[in-house]
PDB file of C-alpha atoms and ligand atoms in Angstrom:
ATOM      1  CA  MET I   1      12.436  16.045  -3.647  1.00 82.00           C
ATOM      2  CA  ARG I   2      11.253  12.572  -2.784  1.00 95.00           C
ATOM      3  CA  SER I   3      11.660  11.198   0.734  1.00 96.00           C
ATOM      4  CA  LYS I   4      13.858   8.320   1.769  1.00 98.00           C
ATOM      5  CA  ILE I   5      11.799   5.846   3.772  1.00 98.00           C
ATOM      6  CA  VAL I   6      12.532   2.686   5.733  1.00 98.00           C
ATOM      7  CA  ALA I   7       9.412   0.880   6.905  1.00 98.00           C
ATOM      8  CA  GLY I   8       9.071  -2.305   8.939  1.00 98.00           C
ATOM      9  CA  ASN I   9       6.111  -4.593   8.290  1.00 98.00           C
ATOM     10  CA  TRP I  10       5.714  -6.747  11.376  1.00 98.00           C
ATOM     11  CA  LYS I  11       2.869  -8.796   9.878  1.00 98.00           C
ATOM     12  CA  MET I  12       1.231 -11.151  12.441  1.00 98.00           C
ATOM     13  CA  ASN I  13       4.136 -11.055  14.885  1.00 98.00           C
ATOM     14  CA  LYS I  14       4.752  -9.653  18.398  1.00 98.00           C
ATOM     15  CA  ASN I  15       2.290  -9.534  21.263  1.00 98.00           C
ATOM     16  CA  LEU I  16       1.650  -6.354  23.259  1.00 98.00           C
ATOM     17  CA  ALA I  17       4.615  -6.663  25.622  1.00 98.00           C
ATOM     18  CA  GLU I  18       6.930  -7.626  22.761  1.00 98.00           C
ATOM     19  CA  THR I  19       5.662  -4.723  20.655  1.00 98.00           C
ATOM     20  CA  GLU I  20       6.334  -2.205  23.417  1.00 98.00           C
ATOM     21  CA  ALA I  21       9.765  -3.692  24.135  1.00 98.00           C
ATOM     22  CA  LEU I  22      10.871  -3.693  20.489  1.00 98.00           C
ATOM     23  CA  LEU I  23       9.631  -0.138  19.919  1.00 98.00           C
ATOM     24  CA  THR I  24      11.352   1.109  23.054  1.00 97.00           C
ATOM     25  CA  GLU I  25      14.604  -0.532  21.927  1.00 98.00           C
ATOM     26  CA  LEU I  26      14.236   0.862  18.407  1.00 98.00           C
ATOM     27  CA  ALA I  27      13.533   4.378  19.640  1.00 97.00           C
ATOM     28  CA  ALA I  28      16.596   4.220  21.893  1.00 96.00           C
ATOM     29  CA  LYS I  29      18.859   2.936  19.117  1.00 96.00           C
ATOM     30  CA  LEU I  30      17.449   5.011  16.248  1.00 95.00           C
ATOM     31  CA  PRO I  31      20.391   6.504  14.345  1.00 90.00           C
ATOM     32  CA  ASP I  32      20.468  10.096  13.229  1.00 92.00           C
ATOM     33  CA  THR I  33      18.859   9.940   9.792  1.00 93.00           C
ATOM     34  CA  GLN I  34      17.133  12.085   7.219  1.00 93.00           C
ATOM     35  CA  ALA I  35      14.995   9.085   6.267  1.00 97.00           C
ATOM     36  CA  GLU I  36      11.446   8.613   7.481  1.00 98.00           C
ATOM     37  CA  VAL I  37      11.238   5.518   9.673  1.00 98.00           C
ATOM     38  CA  MET I  38       7.945   3.656   9.998  1.00 98.00           C
ATOM     39  CA  VAL I  39       6.723   0.488  11.680  1.00 98.00           C
ATOM     40  CA  ALA I  40       3.532  -1.464  11.067  1.00 98.00           C
ATOM     41  CA  PRO I  41       2.598  -3.607  14.077  1.00 98.00           C
ATOM     42  CA  THR I  42      -0.513  -5.761  14.154  1.00 98.00           C
ATOM     43  CA  PHE I  43      -3.866  -3.956  14.517  1.00 98.00           C
ATOM     44  CA  VAL I  44      -4.509  -4.811  18.172  1.00 98.00           C
ATOM     45  CA  ASN I  45      -1.238  -3.174  19.194  1.00 98.00           C
ATOM     46  CA  LEU I  46      -1.426  -0.030  17.069  1.00 98.00           C
ATOM     47  CA  ALA I  47      -2.791   2.281  19.770  1.00 98.00           C
ATOM     48  CA  ALA I  48      -0.200   1.057  22.272  1.00 98.00           C
ATOM     49  CA  ALA I  49       2.517   1.516  19.650  1.00 98.00           C
ATOM     50  CA  VAL I  50       1.461   5.120  19.040  1.00 98.00           C
ATOM     51  CA  HIS I  51       1.555   5.710  22.792  1.00 97.00           C
ATOM     52  CA  THR I  52       4.969   4.026  23.211  1.00 97.00           C
ATOM     53  CA  LEU I  53       6.483   6.094  20.387  1.00 97.00           C
ATOM     54  CA  ASP I  54       4.904   9.330  21.547  1.00 92.00           C
ATOM     55  CA  SER I  55       8.161  11.255  21.750  1.00 88.00           C
ATOM     56  CA  SER I  56       9.932   9.460  18.888  1.00 93.00           C
ATOM     57  CA  VAL I  57      10.082  10.374  15.204  1.00 95.00           C
ATOM     58  CA  ILE I  58       9.275   6.765  14.291  1.00 97.00           C
ATOM     59  CA  GLU I  59       5.846   6.692  12.653  1.00 98.00           C
ATOM     60  CA  VAL I  60       3.326   3.946  13.336  1.00 98.00           C
ATOM     61  CA  ILE I  61       1.474   2.814  10.225  1.00 98.00           C
ATOM     62  CA  ALA I  62      -1.205   0.212   9.520  1.00 98.00           C
ATOM     63  CA  GLN I  63      -0.823  -2.992   7.508  1.00 98.00           C
ATOM     64  CA  ASN I  64      -4.237  -2.788   5.847  1.00 98.00           C
ATOM     65  CA  MET I  65      -7.674  -1.169   6.010  1.00 98.00           C
ATOM     66  CA  HIS I  66     -11.149  -1.663   4.561  1.00 98.00           C
ATOM     67  CA  PHE I  67     -12.562   0.635   1.893  1.00 98.00           C
ATOM     68  CA  ALA I  68     -15.948   1.156   3.560  1.00 98.00           C
ATOM     69  CA  GLU I  69     -16.558   4.029   5.978  1.00 97.00           C
ATOM     70  CA  SER I  70     -18.152   1.746   8.582  1.00 98.00           C
ATOM     71  CA  GLY I  71     -20.771  -0.969   8.841  1.00 98.00           C
ATOM     72  CA  ALA I  72     -21.282  -4.710   8.702  1.00 98.00           C
ATOM     73  CA  TYR I  73     -17.754  -5.862   7.801  1.00 98.00           C
ATOM     74  CA  THR I  74     -16.860  -8.260  10.589  1.00 98.00           C
ATOM     75  CA  GLY I  75     -13.173  -8.265  11.408  1.00 97.00           C
ATOM     76  CA  GLU I  76     -12.353  -5.180   9.374  1.00 98.00           C
ATOM     77  CA  ILE I  77     -10.859  -1.778  10.234  1.00 98.00           C
ATOM     78  CA  SER I  78     -11.806   1.582   8.701  1.00 98.00           C
ATOM     79  CA  ALA I  79      -9.732   4.615   7.808  1.00 98.00           C
ATOM     80  CA  ASP I  80     -11.503   6.651  10.496  1.00 98.00           C
ATOM     81  CA  MET I  81     -10.595   4.082  13.145  1.00 98.00           C
ATOM     82  CA  LEU I  82      -6.938   4.407  12.192  1.00 98.00           C
ATOM     83  CA  LEU I  83      -7.042   8.193  12.086  1.00 98.00           C
ATOM     84  CA  ASN I  84      -8.779   8.222  15.431  1.00 98.00           C
ATOM     85  CA  ILE I  85      -5.770   6.601  17.114  1.00 98.00           C
ATOM     86  CA  GLY I  86      -3.259   8.823  15.331  1.00 97.00           C
ATOM     87  CA  ILE I  87      -2.377   6.708  12.304  1.00 98.00           C
ATOM     88  CA  ASP I  88      -2.460   8.358   8.915  1.00 98.00           C
ATOM     89  CA  THR I  89      -0.400   6.018   6.733  1.00 98.00           C
ATOM     90  CA  VAL I  90      -1.576   2.614   5.569  1.00 98.00           C
ATOM     91  CA  ILE I  91      -0.008  -0.219   3.582  1.00 98.00           C
ATOM     92  CA  ILE I  92      -2.318  -1.365   0.793  1.00 98.00           C
ATOM     93  CA  GLY I  93      -1.827  -4.256  -1.614  1.00 98.00           C
ATOM     94  CA  HIS I  94       0.758  -6.341   0.195  1.00 98.00           C
ATOM     95  CA  SER I  95       1.284  -9.575  -1.742  1.00 97.00           C
ATOM     96  CA  GLU I  96       0.143 -11.615   1.271  1.00 97.00           C
ATOM     97  CA  ARG I  97      -3.190  -9.746   1.210  1.00 98.00           C
ATOM     98  CA  ARG I  98      -3.453 -10.436  -2.503  1.00 97.00           C
ATOM     99  CA  ALA I  99      -2.478 -14.117  -2.221  1.00 96.00           C
ATOM    100  CA  TYR I 100      -4.199 -15.228   1.005  1.00 97.00           C
ATOM    101  CA  PHE I 101      -7.135 -12.833   1.289  1.00 97.00           C
ATOM    102  CA  GLY I 102      -8.210 -12.498  -2.317  1.00 97.00           C
ATOM    103  CA  GLU I 103      -7.464  -8.804  -2.684  1.00 98.00           C
ATOM    104  CA  THR I 104      -7.748  -7.973  -6.361  1.00 97.00           C
ATOM    105  CA  ASP I 105      -6.595  -4.864  -8.191  1.00 97.00           C
ATOM    106  CA  GLU I 106     -10.222  -3.720  -8.134  1.00 97.00           C
ATOM    107  CA  ILE I 107     -10.505  -4.032  -4.341  1.00 98.00           C
ATOM    108  CA  LEU I 108      -7.128  -2.355  -3.922  1.00 98.00           C
ATOM    109  CA  ALA I 109      -8.180   0.556  -6.127  1.00 98.00           C
ATOM    110  CA  LYS I 110     -11.168   1.076  -3.823  1.00 98.00           C
ATOM    111  CA  LYS I 111      -8.967   0.919  -0.739  1.00 98.00           C
ATOM    112  CA  VAL I 112      -6.508   3.432  -2.174  1.00 98.00           C
ATOM    113  CA  LYS I 113      -9.333   5.841  -3.023  1.00 98.00           C
ATOM    114  CA  ALA I 114     -10.919   5.398   0.416  1.00 98.00           C
ATOM    115  CA  ALA I 115      -7.624   6.156   2.179  1.00 98.00           C
ATOM    116  CA  LEU I 116      -6.908   9.187   0.004  1.00 98.00           C
ATOM    117  CA  ALA I 117     -10.437  10.487   0.557  1.00 98.00           C
ATOM    118  CA  LYS I 118      -9.507  10.635   4.238  1.00 98.00           C
ATOM    119  CA  ASN I 119      -6.242  12.369   3.412  1.00 98.00           C
ATOM    120  CA  MET I 120      -4.217   9.343   4.491  1.00 98.00           C
ATOM    121  CA  ARG I 121      -0.891   8.427   2.973  1.00 98.00           C
ATOM    122  CA  VAL I 122      -0.862   5.125   1.092  1.00 98.00           C
ATOM    123  CA  MET I 123       2.107   2.778   0.817  1.00 98.00           C
ATOM    124  CA  PHE I 124       1.042   0.763  -2.202  1.00 98.00           C
ATOM    125  CA  CYS I 125       2.703  -2.655  -2.664  1.00 98.00           C
ATOM    126  CA  PHE I 126       2.933  -4.585  -5.897  1.00 98.00           C
ATOM    127  CA  GLY I 127       5.320  -6.942  -7.665  1.00 98.00           C
ATOM    128  CA  GLU I 128       5.510  -9.949  -9.893  1.00 97.00           C
ATOM    129  CA  GLU I 129       5.516 -13.647  -9.015  1.00 95.00           C
ATOM    130  CA  LEU I 130       8.405 -15.957  -9.886  1.00 94.00           C
ATOM    131  CA  ASP I 131       6.601 -17.371 -12.945  1.00 94.00           C
ATOM    132  CA  ASP I 132       6.074 -13.855 -14.292  1.00 96.00           C
ATOM    133  CA  ARG I 133       9.779 -13.148 -14.057  1.00 95.00           C
ATOM    134  CA  LYS I 134      10.777 -16.507 -15.517  1.00 93.00           C
ATOM    135  CA  SER I 135       8.464 -15.940 -18.464  1.00 96.00           C
ATOM    136  CA  ASP I 136       9.750 -12.389 -18.874  1.00 96.00           C
ATOM    137  CA  ASN I 137       6.362 -10.920 -18.041  1.00 97.00           C
ATOM    138  CA  HIS I 138       7.460  -8.992 -14.951  1.00 98.00           C
ATOM    139  CA  PHE I 139       7.306  -5.537 -16.537  1.00 98.00           C
ATOM    140  CA  LYS I 140       3.872  -6.232 -17.984  1.00 98.00           C
ATOM    141  CA  VAL I 141       2.533  -7.495 -14.643  1.00 98.00           C
ATOM    142  CA  VAL I 142       3.869  -4.533 -12.703  1.00 98.00           C
ATOM    143  CA  GLU I 143       2.530  -2.086 -15.276  1.00 98.00           C
ATOM    144  CA  SER I 144      -0.923  -3.624 -15.062  1.00 98.00           C
ATOM    145  CA  GLN I 145      -0.929  -3.643 -11.237  1.00 98.00           C
ATOM    146  CA  LEU I 146      -0.069   0.060 -11.229  1.00 98.00           C
ATOM    147  CA  LYS I 147      -2.545   0.915 -13.963  1.00 98.00           C
ATOM    148  CA  ASN I 148      -5.451  -0.987 -12.401  1.00 98.00           C
ATOM    149  CA  ALA I 149      -5.052   0.339  -8.888  1.00 97.00           C
ATOM    150  CA  LEU I 150      -3.502   3.775  -9.297  1.00 98.00           C
ATOM    151  CA  PHE I 151      -3.763   5.291 -12.734  1.00 98.00           C
ATOM    152  CA  SER I 152      -7.279   6.586 -12.310  1.00 97.00           C
ATOM    153  CA  LEU I 153      -6.062   8.807  -9.468  1.00 98.00           C
ATOM    154  CA  GLU I 154      -5.855  12.557  -9.920  1.00 98.00           C
ATOM    155  CA  ALA I 155      -2.368  13.956 -10.393  1.00 98.00           C
ATOM    156  CA  SER I 156      -2.804  15.802  -7.091  1.00 97.00           C
ATOM    157  CA  ASP I 157      -3.308  12.487  -5.240  1.00 98.00           C
ATOM    158  CA  TRP I 158       0.240  11.365  -5.961  1.00 98.00           C
ATOM    159  CA  GLY I 159       1.706  13.484  -3.193  1.00 97.00           C
ATOM    160  CA  LYS I 160       0.089  10.989  -0.802  1.00 98.00           C
ATOM    161  CA  ILE I 161       1.393   7.838  -2.538  1.00 98.00           C
ATOM    162  CA  VAL I 162       4.500   5.847  -1.679  1.00 98.00           C
ATOM    163  CA  LEU I 163       5.244   2.812  -3.848  1.00 98.00           C
ATOM    164  CA  ALA I 164       6.786  -0.426  -2.619  1.00 98.00           C
ATOM    165  CA  TYR I 165       7.997  -2.734  -5.366  1.00 98.00           C
ATOM    166  CA  GLU I 166       8.098  -6.194  -3.817  1.00 97.00           C
ATOM    167  CA  PRO I 167       8.806  -9.108  -6.139  1.00 97.00           C
ATOM    168  CA  VAL I 168       6.797 -11.927  -4.564  1.00 95.00           C
ATOM    169  CA  TRP I 169       9.603 -14.433  -5.084  1.00 94.00           C
ATOM    170  CA  ALA I 170      11.855 -12.346  -2.831  1.00 92.00           C
ATOM    171  CA  ILE I 171       9.462 -11.893   0.103  1.00 91.00           C
ATOM    172  CA  GLY I 172      10.398 -13.918   3.160  1.00 82.00           C
ATOM    173  CA  THR I 173      12.399 -16.304   1.003  1.00 84.00           C
ATOM    174  CA  GLY I 174      15.930 -15.092   1.619  1.00 79.00           C
ATOM    175  CA  GLU I 175      16.123 -14.502  -2.153  1.00 81.00           C
ATOM    176  CA  THR I 176      16.682 -10.852  -2.993  1.00 86.00           C
ATOM    177  CA  ALA I 177      16.374  -9.090  -6.286  1.00 90.00           C
ATOM    178  CA  SER I 178      19.865  -8.009  -7.225  1.00 95.00           C
ATOM    179  CA  PRO I 179      20.470  -4.271  -6.876  1.00 96.00           C
ATOM    180  CA  GLU I 180      20.521  -4.166 -10.700  1.00 97.00           C
ATOM    181  CA  GLN I 181      17.141  -5.933 -10.957  1.00 97.00           C
ATOM    182  CA  ALA I 182      15.667  -3.547  -8.386  1.00 97.00           C
ATOM    183  CA  GLN I 183      17.067  -0.502 -10.182  1.00 98.00           C
ATOM    184  CA  GLU I 184      15.846  -1.762 -13.563  1.00 98.00           C
ATOM    185  CA  MET I 185      12.297  -2.199 -12.263  1.00 98.00           C
ATOM    186  CA  HIS I 186      12.245   1.071 -10.319  1.00 98.00           C
ATOM    187  CA  ALA I 187      13.389   2.958 -13.428  1.00 98.00           C
ATOM    188  CA  PHE I 188      10.665   1.178 -15.416  1.00 98.00           C
ATOM    189  CA  ILE I 189       8.075   2.215 -12.799  1.00 98.00           C
ATOM    190  CA  ARG I 190       9.129   5.855 -13.085  1.00 98.00           C
ATOM    191  CA  LYS I 191       8.959   5.642 -16.882  1.00 98.00           C
ATOM    192  CA  THR I 192       5.456   4.126 -16.674  1.00 98.00           C
ATOM    193  CA  ILE I 193       4.275   6.891 -14.335  1.00 98.00           C
ATOM    194  CA  THR I 194       5.838   9.529 -16.593  1.00 98.00           C
ATOM    195  CA  GLU I 195       3.852   8.153 -19.519  1.00 98.00           C
ATOM    196  CA  ALA I 196       0.604   8.001 -17.540  1.00 98.00           C
ATOM    197  CA  TYR I 197       1.092  11.369 -15.779  1.00 98.00           C
ATOM    198  CA  ASP I 198       4.315  13.339 -16.096  1.00 98.00           C
ATOM    199  CA  ALA I 199       7.982  13.338 -15.134  1.00 98.00           C
ATOM    200  CA  SER I 200       7.465  15.527 -12.127  1.00 98.00           C
ATOM    201  CA  ILE I 201       5.053  13.058 -10.499  1.00 98.00           C
ATOM    202  CA  ALA I 202       7.329  10.149 -11.439  1.00 98.00           C
ATOM    203  CA  ASN I 203      10.399  11.839 -10.002  1.00 98.00           C
ATOM    204  CA  ASN I 204       8.707  12.900  -6.788  1.00 98.00           C
ATOM    205  CA  VAL I 205       7.170   9.590  -5.764  1.00 98.00           C
ATOM    206  CA  SER I 206       9.256   7.505  -3.356  1.00 98.00           C
ATOM    207  CA  ILE I 207       9.711   3.939  -4.585  1.00 98.00           C
ATOM    208  CA  LEU I 208      10.792   1.464  -1.920  1.00 98.00           C
ATOM    209  CA  TYR I 209      12.181  -1.990  -2.581  1.00 98.00           C
ATOM    210  CA  GLY I 210      10.923  -4.919  -0.499  1.00 97.00           C
ATOM    211  CA  GLY I 211      12.019  -8.532  -0.463  1.00 95.00           C
ATOM    212  CA  SER I 212      14.548 -10.011   1.976  1.00 92.00           C
ATOM    213  CA  VAL I 213      16.392  -6.761   2.646  1.00 96.00           C
ATOM    214  CA  LYS I 214      18.967  -7.456   5.366  1.00 96.00           C
ATOM    215  CA  PRO I 215      21.834  -5.486   6.904  1.00 97.00           C
ATOM    216  CA  ALA I 216      24.187  -7.355   4.547  1.00 96.00           C
ATOM    217  CA  ASN I 217      22.509  -6.263   1.302  1.00 96.00           C
ATOM    218  CA  ALA I 218      20.834  -2.964   2.223  1.00 97.00           C
ATOM    219  CA  VAL I 219      23.727  -0.630   1.333  1.00 98.00           C
ATOM    220  CA  GLU I 220      23.988  -1.974  -2.197  1.00 97.00           C
ATOM    221  CA  ILE I 221      20.233  -1.961  -2.845  1.00 98.00           C
ATOM    222  CA  PHE I 222      19.678   1.498  -1.345  1.00 98.00           C
ATOM    223  CA  GLY I 223      22.662   2.773  -3.338  1.00 97.00           C
ATOM    224  CA  LYS I 224      20.732   2.523  -6.594  1.00 98.00           C
ATOM    225  CA  PRO I 225      19.460   5.875  -7.855  1.00 98.00           C
ATOM    226  CA  ASP I 226      15.781   4.958  -8.200  1.00 98.00           C
ATOM    227  CA  VAL I 227      15.557   3.046  -4.912  1.00 98.00           C
ATOM    228  CA  ASP I 228      14.330   5.399  -2.184  1.00 98.00           C
ATOM    229  CA  GLY I 229      14.354   2.978   0.706  1.00 98.00           C
ATOM    230  CA  GLY I 230      12.845  -0.307   1.753  1.00 98.00           C
ATOM    231  CA  LEU I 231       9.841  -2.107   3.097  1.00 98.00           C
ATOM    232  CA  ILE I 232      11.307  -4.646   5.470  1.00 98.00           C
ATOM    233  CA  GLY I 233       9.612  -7.774   6.814  1.00 97.00           C
ATOM    234  CA  GLY I 234      11.664 -10.311   8.785  1.00 96.00           C
ATOM    235  CA  ALA I 235      14.635  -8.073   9.513  1.00 97.00           C
ATOM    236  CA  SER I 236      12.398  -5.375  11.034  1.00 98.00           C
ATOM    237  CA  LEU I 237      11.554  -7.720  13.910  1.00 98.00           C
ATOM    238  CA  VAL I 238      15.090  -7.524  15.294  1.00 98.00           C
ATOM    239  CA  ALA I 239      16.043  -4.053  16.542  1.00 98.00           C
ATOM    240  CA  ASP I 240      19.736  -4.269  15.667  1.00 98.00           C
ATOM    241  CA  ASP I 241      19.015  -5.503  12.138  1.00 98.00           C
ATOM    242  CA  PHE I 242      16.391  -2.840  11.483  1.00 98.00           C
ATOM    243  CA  VAL I 243      18.697  -0.158  12.867  1.00 98.00           C
ATOM    244  CA  ALA I 244      21.522  -1.392  10.619  1.00 98.00           C
ATOM    245  CA  ILE I 245      19.172  -1.171   7.619  1.00 98.00           C
ATOM    246  CA  ILE I 246      18.164   2.363   8.605  1.00 98.00           C
ATOM    247  CA  LYS I 247      21.857   3.265   8.828  1.00 97.00           C
ATOM    248  CA  ALA I 248      22.314   1.886   5.317  1.00 97.00           C
ATOM    249  CA  ILE I 249      20.025   4.520   3.873  1.00 94.00           C
TER     250      ILE I 249
HETATM  251  C1  PEP D 301       7.448  -7.870   3.157  1.00 58.06           C
HETATM  252  O1  PEP D 301       6.687  -8.754   3.556  1.00 58.06           O
HETATM  253  O2  PEP D 301       6.996  -6.777   2.810  1.00 58.06           O
HETATM  254  C2  PEP D 301       8.865  -8.178   3.089  1.00 58.06           C
HETATM  255  C3  PEP D 301       9.625  -7.427   2.346  1.00 58.06           C
HETATM  256  O3  PEP D 301       9.285  -9.259   3.818  1.00 58.06           O
HETATM  257  P1  PEP D 301      10.809  -9.787   3.964  1.00 58.06           P
HETATM  258  O4  PEP D 301      11.688  -8.580   4.191  1.00 58.06           O
HETATM  259  O5  PEP D 301      10.780 -10.707   5.129  1.00 58.06           O
HETATM  260  O6  PEP D 301      11.127 -10.465   2.671  1.00 58.06           O
END
């Protein structure tokens, strides 16, 4: 059985006091849910976030990590550093990392392997750009992103993978994929994984949708059979909105 997951990606937002305040509010308002709830604050506030959420089921996750164990990588963070402060899930491949920080499929494949080697859980993000969709290349692009970064993994690694399909044209734009577009792509992703591995792996991996999920559209999107939750940007920065999205699952 695959898990339902709602994760908030806070990106480069919220200082320490704001992080603690939002987490305290979220923990207090968290609805009763079977879904896993995760938040990804900025690196400098991760340890404080873990401490603030000590007695909550909300999991703190990281937005990124480097593939090297340690060494001369100024400004970077290793898997061990995350594990050391109690974080064992990491987002890899967010479209903003790909677009602004030059993260290629090859780099992402290394990051995924490095995280898995440390027994971390990986939330792997991917999705097509607007031009890809307009030119009807979106399935091809998504297939190649998955193949390049994930399809050399062992079958046994897939228990530690969560997928987040995030069409780039829907991230932070207010544009959302329709529930039908999300379902169509999620079903395609499962078919692609079935072909590369098998149906059991495809059916057991959680596939989240990301891209302008809001309280107003979450019920419809999460209602689709192959959508197992969401990766939420903007709306996760407002406790009541994030809570409403969690309720929608
Ligand atoms: C994201 O950045 O992962 C995201 C989905 O952002 P937003 O919800 O703001 O579109």
